[in-house]
Amino acid sequence: MKKRIKFGPAGNPIGFKGQTVNVCDYIRDIGLEAYEYQATYGVKIQKQSGLKLGENARSNNVRISMHGPYYINLAAQKDDVLERSIERLVQSAQAAEWIGAYRIVFHPGFYTKYTPLEALNRCKGAITELLEKLDTMGIKKFTFAPETTGKRSQLGNLDAIIDICQSFDHFSPTIDFAHLHARGRGCIKGADDYHRILTRLEEGLDGIGKGKEALHCHFTRIEYTDAGERKHHVMMEEEYGPPLEPLLQELVDCGWDATIICETPLLEQDALVMKDVYKKVLNG
């Protein structure tokens, strides 16, 4: 039996007007199966609300993830910036435990004055400190999911994300296909390009037992410049890539257990568009 792909919005759906703790009722009712809670401007959720949101997700069989704060740079030059970044990830892990998030998405950082290898090594040092702090605090139910990034100045190409996830327990990738497309200046044209990405990912993770476990993905149409990501676009704007159908075909054919979070401006509306394309792929 082929594994089924789950779809959901990045943040509260446009059509949802209630309290966030009940958002998964709405998500299930419209036919979606995933939800990414947004803590992009700081982890503000309190324990009681987090526990309620987690229960709401479980009762609706909605797979929940969490996007950590944007203000994270694990390759920062300044030690105080590094410390604040680590603290934000500690806060994220605590909140993720409350809500039962299966992934904590975050952007690893920027190269700044460092070479890509130097930035990666500085990031790894910060992660080591992060995991030591979480162990001391007794926080154990978390999986960090560093995301492939869309700007060429950012730490987070595919190989760097694989390297990080190979290096640490409690780490699994977030593959943002739009970011890879923008970072590569329009590099994803069709099935062969997706096959190359997914093969590289599987080969990189198989050796540590993370091969085809639940793959967390982001998708949107994207506009880019020579520097990378510029702007997200809606699914109907097909002049912007990357293409969706060949991605879904590759995920189905290769047996990936995937969750795809929609990051277009239309959120749940485009998540449903993605799901419709998926149904067509399944039906041949």
CSV table of C-alpha atoms in Angstrom, one decimal:
chain,number,residue,atom,x,y,z
A,1,MET,CA,0.0,0.0,0.0
A,2,LYS,CA,1.4,3.4,-1.0
A,3,LYS,CA,1.8,6.0,1.7
A,4,ARG,CA,-0.5,8.9,1.5
A,5,ILE,CA,0.6,12.5,1.3
A,6,LYS,CA,-0.9,15.0,3.8
A,7,PHE,CA,-1.5,18.7,2.9
A,8,GLY,CA,-2.1,21.7,5.1
A,9,PRO,CA,-1.6,25.5,5.5
A,10,ALA,CA,1.3,27.4,7.0
A,11,GLY,CA,-0.5,29.2,9.7
A,12,ASN,CA,-4.2,29.7,10.4
A,13,PRO,CA,-6.4,29.3,7.3
A,14,ILE,CA,-7.8,32.5,5.7
A,15,GLY,CA,-11.3,31.3,6.2
A,16,PHE,CA,-10.9,30.4,9.9
A,17,LYS,CA,-12.1,33.0,12.4
A,18,GLY,CA,-12.0,31.2,15.7
A,19,GLN,CA,-9.3,30.6,18.3
A,20,THR,CA,-6.1,28.9,17.2
A,21,VAL,CA,-6.6,26.1,19.8
A,22,ASN,CA,-9.6,24.9,17.7
A,23,VAL,CA,-8.1,25.4,14.2
A,24,CYS,CA,-7.7,21.7,13.5
A,25,ASP,CA,-11.5,21.3,13.6
A,26,TYR,CA,-11.7,23.7,10.6
A,27,ILE,CA,-8.7,22.0,8.8
A,28,ARG,CA,-10.3,18.6,9.0
A,29,ASP,CA,-13.7,19.9,8.0
A,30,ILE,CA,-12.4,21.3,4.7
A,31,GLY,CA,-10.5,18.1,3.9
A,32,LEU,CA,-6.9,18.8,4.9
A,33,GLU,CA,-4.7,16.7,7.2
A,34,ALA,CA,-1.8,19.0,8.3
A,35,TYR,CA,-1.2,22.3,10.0
A,36,GLU,CA,2.0,24.3,10.7
A,37,TYR,CA,1.7,26.5,13.7
A,38,GLN,CA,3.6,29.8,13.1
A,39,ALA,CA,5.8,31.1,15.9
A,40,THR,CA,7.8,33.1,13.3
A,41,TYR,CA,7.7,36.3,15.3
A,42,GLY,CA,8.4,34.7,18.6
A,43,VAL,CA,7.2,31.8,20.7
A,44,LYS,CA,4.2,33.3,22.5
A,45,ILE,CA,1.9,30.3,23.1
A,46,GLN,CA,1.4,29.4,26.7
A,47,LYS,CA,1.3,25.8,28.1
A,48,GLN,CA,-2.4,25.6,28.6
A,49,SER,CA,-3.1,26.8,25.0
A,50,GLY,CA,-0.4,24.5,23.6
A,51,LEU,CA,-1.9,21.5,25.3
A,52,LYS,CA,-5.4,22.3,23.9
A,53,LEU,CA,-4.0,22.8,20.4
A,54,GLY,CA,-2.2,19.5,20.6
A,55,GLU,CA,-5.4,17.7,21.7
A,56,ASN,CA,-7.4,19.4,19.0
A,57,ALA,CA,-4.9,18.2,16.4
A,58,ARG,CA,-4.9,14.6,17.7
A,59,SER,CA,-8.7,14.4,17.9
A,60,ASN,CA,-8.9,15.5,14.3
A,61,ASN,CA,-6.1,13.3,13.1
A,62,VAL,CA,-4.2,16.4,11.8
A,63,ARG,CA,-0.4,16.2,11.7
A,64,ILE,CA,0.9,19.3,13.4
A,65,SER,CA,4.3,21.0,12.9
A,66,MET,CA,5.7,24.3,14.2
A,67,HIS,CA,7.7,27.0,12.4
A,68,GLY,CA,10.2,28.6,14.9
A,69,PRO,CA,11.1,32.3,15.0
A,70,TYR,CA,12.7,34.0,12.0
A,71,TYR,CA,15.2,35.6,14.3
A,72,ILE,CA,17.5,32.6,14.4
A,73,ASN,CA,21.1,32.6,13.2
A,74,LEU,CA,23.1,29.7,14.3
A,75,ALA,CA,26.1,30.9,12.3
A,76,ALA,CA,26.1,34.4,13.8
A,77,GLN,CA,29.3,36.2,14.2
A,78,LYS,CA,28.3,37.7,17.5
A,79,ASP,CA,28.1,35.4,20.5
A,80,ASP,CA,25.1,37.2,22.0
A,81,VAL,CA,23.1,36.7,18.8
A,82,LEU,CA,24.1,33.0,18.8
A,83,GLU,CA,22.9,32.7,22.5
A,84,ARG,CA,19.5,34.4,21.7
A,85,SER,CA,19.1,32.1,18.7
A,86,ILE,CA,19.7,29.0,20.9
A,87,GLU,CA,17.3,30.3,23.5
A,88,ARG,CA,14.6,30.8,20.8
A,89,LEU,CA,15.0,27.2,19.8
A,90,VAL,CA,14.8,26.1,23.4
A,91,GLN,CA,11.5,27.9,23.7
A,92,SER,CA,10.4,26.3,20.4
A,93,ALA,CA,11.2,22.8,21.7
A,94,GLN,CA,9.2,23.5,24.9
A,95,ALA,CA,6.2,24.7,23.0
A,96,ALA,CA,6.5,21.9,20.4
A,97,GLU,CA,6.3,19.4,23.3
A,98,TRP,CA,3.1,21.0,24.5
A,99,ILE,CA,1.4,21.0,21.1
A,100,GLY,CA,2.8,17.6,20.0
A,101,ALA,CA,4.5,19.0,16.9
A,102,TYR,CA,6.2,16.3,15.0
A,103,ARG,CA,8.7,18.9,13.4
A,104,ILE,CA,10.1,22.2,14.5
A,105,VAL,CA,11.0,24.1,11.3
A,106,PHE,CA,13.7,26.7,11.4
A,107,HIS,CA,16.1,28.6,9.1
A,108,PRO,CA,19.7,27.8,10.2
A,109,GLY,CA,21.3,31.2,9.5
A,110,PHE,CA,23.5,33.3,7.2
A,111,TYR,CA,27.0,33.0,5.9
A,112,THR,CA,28.0,36.6,6.6
A,113,LYS,CA,31.8,36.7,6.7
A,114,TYR,CA,32.1,33.0,6.9
A,115,THR,CA,32.7,30.5,4.1
A,116,PRO,CA,29.8,28.0,3.7
A,117,LEU,CA,31.9,25.3,5.6
A,118,GLU,CA,32.8,27.7,8.4
A,119,ALA,CA,29.2,28.8,8.8
A,120,LEU,CA,28.1,25.1,8.8
A,121,ASN,CA,30.6,24.3,11.5
A,122,ARG,CA,29.6,27.2,13.6
A,123,CYS,CA,26.0,26.1,13.3
A,124,LYS,CA,26.9,22.6,14.4
A,125,GLY,CA,28.6,24.0,17.5
A,126,ALA,CA,25.5,25.9,18.4
A,127,ILE,CA,23.3,22.8,17.9
A,128,THR,CA,25.5,20.9,20.3
A,129,GLU,CA,25.0,23.6,22.9
A,130,LEU,CA,21.3,23.6,22.2
A,131,LEU,CA,20.9,19.8,22.7
A,132,GLU,CA,22.9,20.0,25.9
A,133,LYS,CA,20.5,22.7,27.3
A,134,LEU,CA,17.4,20.7,26.3
A,135,ASP,CA,18.8,17.6,27.9
A,136,THR,CA,19.5,19.5,31.1
A,137,MET,CA,15.9,20.8,31.1
A,138,GLY,CA,14.5,17.3,30.5
A,139,ILE,CA,12.9,18.3,27.2
A,140,LYS,CA,13.0,15.2,25.1
A,141,LYS,CA,10.0,15.0,22.7
A,142,PHE,CA,11.2,17.1,19.8
A,143,THR,CA,12.5,16.9,16.3
A,144,PHE,CA,14.2,19.9,14.8
A,145,ALA,CA,13.7,20.3,11.0
A,146,PRO,CA,16.2,22.7,9.5
A,147,GLU,CA,14.8,24.1,6.3
A,148,THR,CA,16.4,24.5,2.9
A,149,THR,CA,16.7,28.2,2.4
A,150,GLY,CA,15.8,30.4,-0.6
A,151,LYS,CA,18.5,33.1,-0.6
A,152,ARG,CA,22.0,32.3,-1.7
A,153,SER,CA,23.4,34.3,1.3
A,154,GLN,CA,21.8,31.8,3.7
A,155,LEU,CA,23.2,28.7,5.2
A,156,GLY,CA,20.8,26.0,4.0
A,157,ASN,CA,21.5,24.4,0.6
A,158,LEU,CA,20.4,20.7,0.3
A,159,ASP,CA,23.8,19.3,1.2
A,160,ALA,CA,24.1,21.5,4.3
A,161,ILE,CA,20.7,20.4,5.6
A,162,ILE,CA,21.5,16.7,5.0
A,163,ASP,CA,24.9,17.2,6.8
A,164,ILE,CA,23.2,18.7,9.8
A,165,CYS,CA,20.6,15.9,10.0
A,166,GLN,CA,23.3,13.3,9.6
A,167,SER,CA,25.2,14.8,12.5
A,168,PHE,CA,22.6,15.0,15.2
A,169,ASP,CA,19.8,12.9,16.8
A,170,HIS,CA,16.4,14.6,16.9
A,171,PHE,CA,17.0,16.3,13.5
A,172,SER,CA,15.2,15.7,10.2
A,173,PRO,CA,15.0,17.9,7.1
A,174,THR,CA,12.4,20.4,5.9
A,175,ILE,CA,12.6,20.4,2.1
A,176,ASP,CA,11.3,23.7,0.7
A,177,PHE,CA,11.1,22.9,-3.0
A,178,ALA,CA,10.4,26.6,-3.9
A,179,HIS,CA,13.5,27.6,-1.9
A,180,LEU,CA,15.6,25.1,-3.8
A,181,HIS,CA,14.2,26.3,-7.1
A,182,ALA,CA,14.9,30.0,-6.2
A,183,ARG,CA,18.3,29.3,-4.8
A,184,GLY,CA,19.2,27.4,-7.9
A,185,ARG,CA,17.8,30.2,-10.1
A,186,GLY,CA,15.0,28.1,-11.6
A,187,CYS,CA,16.7,24.8,-11.4
A,188,ILE,CA,13.6,22.6,-11.0
A,189,LYS,CA,12.0,22.0,-14.4
A,190,GLY,CA,10.4,18.6,-14.0
A,191,ALA,CA,10.5,15.0,-12.8
A,192,ASP,CA,14.2,14.4,-13.3
A,193,ASP,CA,15.1,17.4,-11.1
A,194,TYR,CA,12.8,16.2,-8.3
A,195,HIS,CA,14.2,12.7,-8.7
A,196,ARG,CA,17.7,14.0,-8.3
A,197,ILE,CA,16.8,15.9,-5.1
A,198,LEU,CA,14.9,13.0,-3.5
A,199,THR,CA,17.6,10.5,-4.4
A,200,ARG,CA,20.3,12.7,-2.9
A,201,LEU,CA,18.1,13.1,0.2
A,202,GLU,CA,17.4,9.4,0.6
A,203,GLU,CA,21.1,8.4,0.1
A,204,GLY,CA,22.1,11.0,2.6
A,205,LEU,CA,19.7,9.9,5.3
A,206,ASP,CA,19.5,6.1,4.7
A,207,GLY,CA,22.8,5.4,6.5
A,208,ILE,CA,21.4,6.9,9.7
A,209,GLY,CA,18.0,5.2,9.5
A,210,LYS,CA,16.1,8.3,8.4
A,211,GLY,CA,15.6,7.3,4.8
A,212,LYS,CA,11.9,7.5,3.9
A,213,GLU,CA,10.5,8.5,7.3
A,214,ALA,CA,7.9,11.2,7.3
A,215,LEU,CA,9.3,13.9,5.0
A,216,HIS,CA,8.4,17.4,5.9
A,217,CYS,CA,8.0,19.8,2.9
A,218,HIS,CA,7.1,23.3,2.0
A,219,PHE,CA,5.7,24.3,-1.4
A,220,THR,CA,4.7,27.5,-3.2
A,221,ARG,CA,5.1,29.2,-6.5
A,222,ILE,CA,8.1,31.5,-6.2
A,223,GLU,CA,9.6,34.5,-7.9
A,224,TYR,CA,13.4,34.8,-7.7
A,225,THR,CA,16.4,37.0,-8.7
A,226,ASP,CA,20.1,36.2,-9.0
A,227,ALA,CA,20.3,36.4,-5.2
A,228,GLY,CA,17.5,33.8,-4.8
A,229,GLU,CA,14.0,34.0,-3.3
A,230,ARG,CA,12.0,37.2,-3.9
A,231,LYS,CA,8.3,36.6,-3.5
A,232,HIS,CA,5.7,33.8,-3.0
A,233,HIS,CA,2.9,33.5,-5.6
A,234,VAL,CA,-0.3,31.6,-5.7
A,235,MET,CA,-0.8,28.2,-7.5
A,236,MET,CA,-2.8,29.7,-10.4
A,237,GLU,CA,0.3,31.8,-11.4
A,238,GLU,CA,1.8,29.0,-13.4
A,239,GLU,CA,4.4,31.3,-15.0
A,240,TYR,CA,6.3,30.8,-11.7
A,241,GLY,CA,7.8,27.5,-10.7
A,242,PRO,CA,8.5,25.0,-9.5
A,243,PRO,CA,6.0,22.6,-11.1
A,244,LEU,CA,3.8,20.6,-8.6
A,245,GLU,CA,2.6,17.5,-10.5
A,246,PRO,CA,6.0,16.0,-11.2
A,247,LEU,CA,6.9,16.4,-7.5
A,248,LEU,CA,3.8,14.5,-6.4
A,249,GLN,CA,4.4,11.8,-9.0
A,250,GLU,CA,7.9,11.3,-7.7
A,251,LEU,CA,6.9,11.1,-4.1
A,252,VAL,CA,4.2,8.6,-4.9
A,253,ASP,CA,6.3,6.5,-7.2
A,254,CYS,CA,9.2,6.4,-4.7
A,255,GLY,CA,7.0,5.6,-1.7
A,256,TRP,CA,7.7,8.7,0.4
A,257,ASP,CA,5.6,9.4,3.5
A,258,ALA,CA,5.3,13.2,3.0
A,259,THR,CA,3.6,16.2,4.5
A,260,ILE,CA,3.4,19.3,2.2
A,261,ILE,CA,2.7,22.6,3.9
A,262,CYS,CA,1.3,25.3,1.5
A,263,GLU,CA,3.1,28.6,1.8
A,264,THR,CA,1.3,30.5,-1.0
A,265,PRO,CA,-0.7,33.6,0.0
A,266,LEU,CA,-3.9,31.6,-0.4
A,267,LEU,CA,-2.9,29.0,2.3
A,268,GLU,CA,-5.7,26.5,2.7
A,269,GLN,CA,-7.2,27.3,-0.7
A,270,ASP,CA,-4.0,26.4,-2.5
A,271,ALA,CA,-3.4,23.4,-0.1
A,272,LEU,CA,-6.7,22.1,-1.5
A,273,VAL,CA,-5.6,22.8,-5.1
A,274,MET,CA,-2.4,20.7,-4.3
A,275,LYS,CA,-4.5,17.9,-2.9
A,276,ASP,CA,-6.7,17.9,-6.0
A,277,VAL,CA,-3.5,17.5,-8.2
A,278,TYR,CA,-2.4,14.7,-5.9
A,279,LYS,CA,-5.7,12.9,-6.4
A,280,LYS,CA,-5.2,13.1,-10.2
A,281,VAL,CA,-1.7,11.6,-9.8
A,282,LEU,CA,-3.1,8.8,-7.7
A,283,ASN,CA,-5.8,8.1,-10.3
A,284,GLY,CA,-3.2,8.0,-13.1
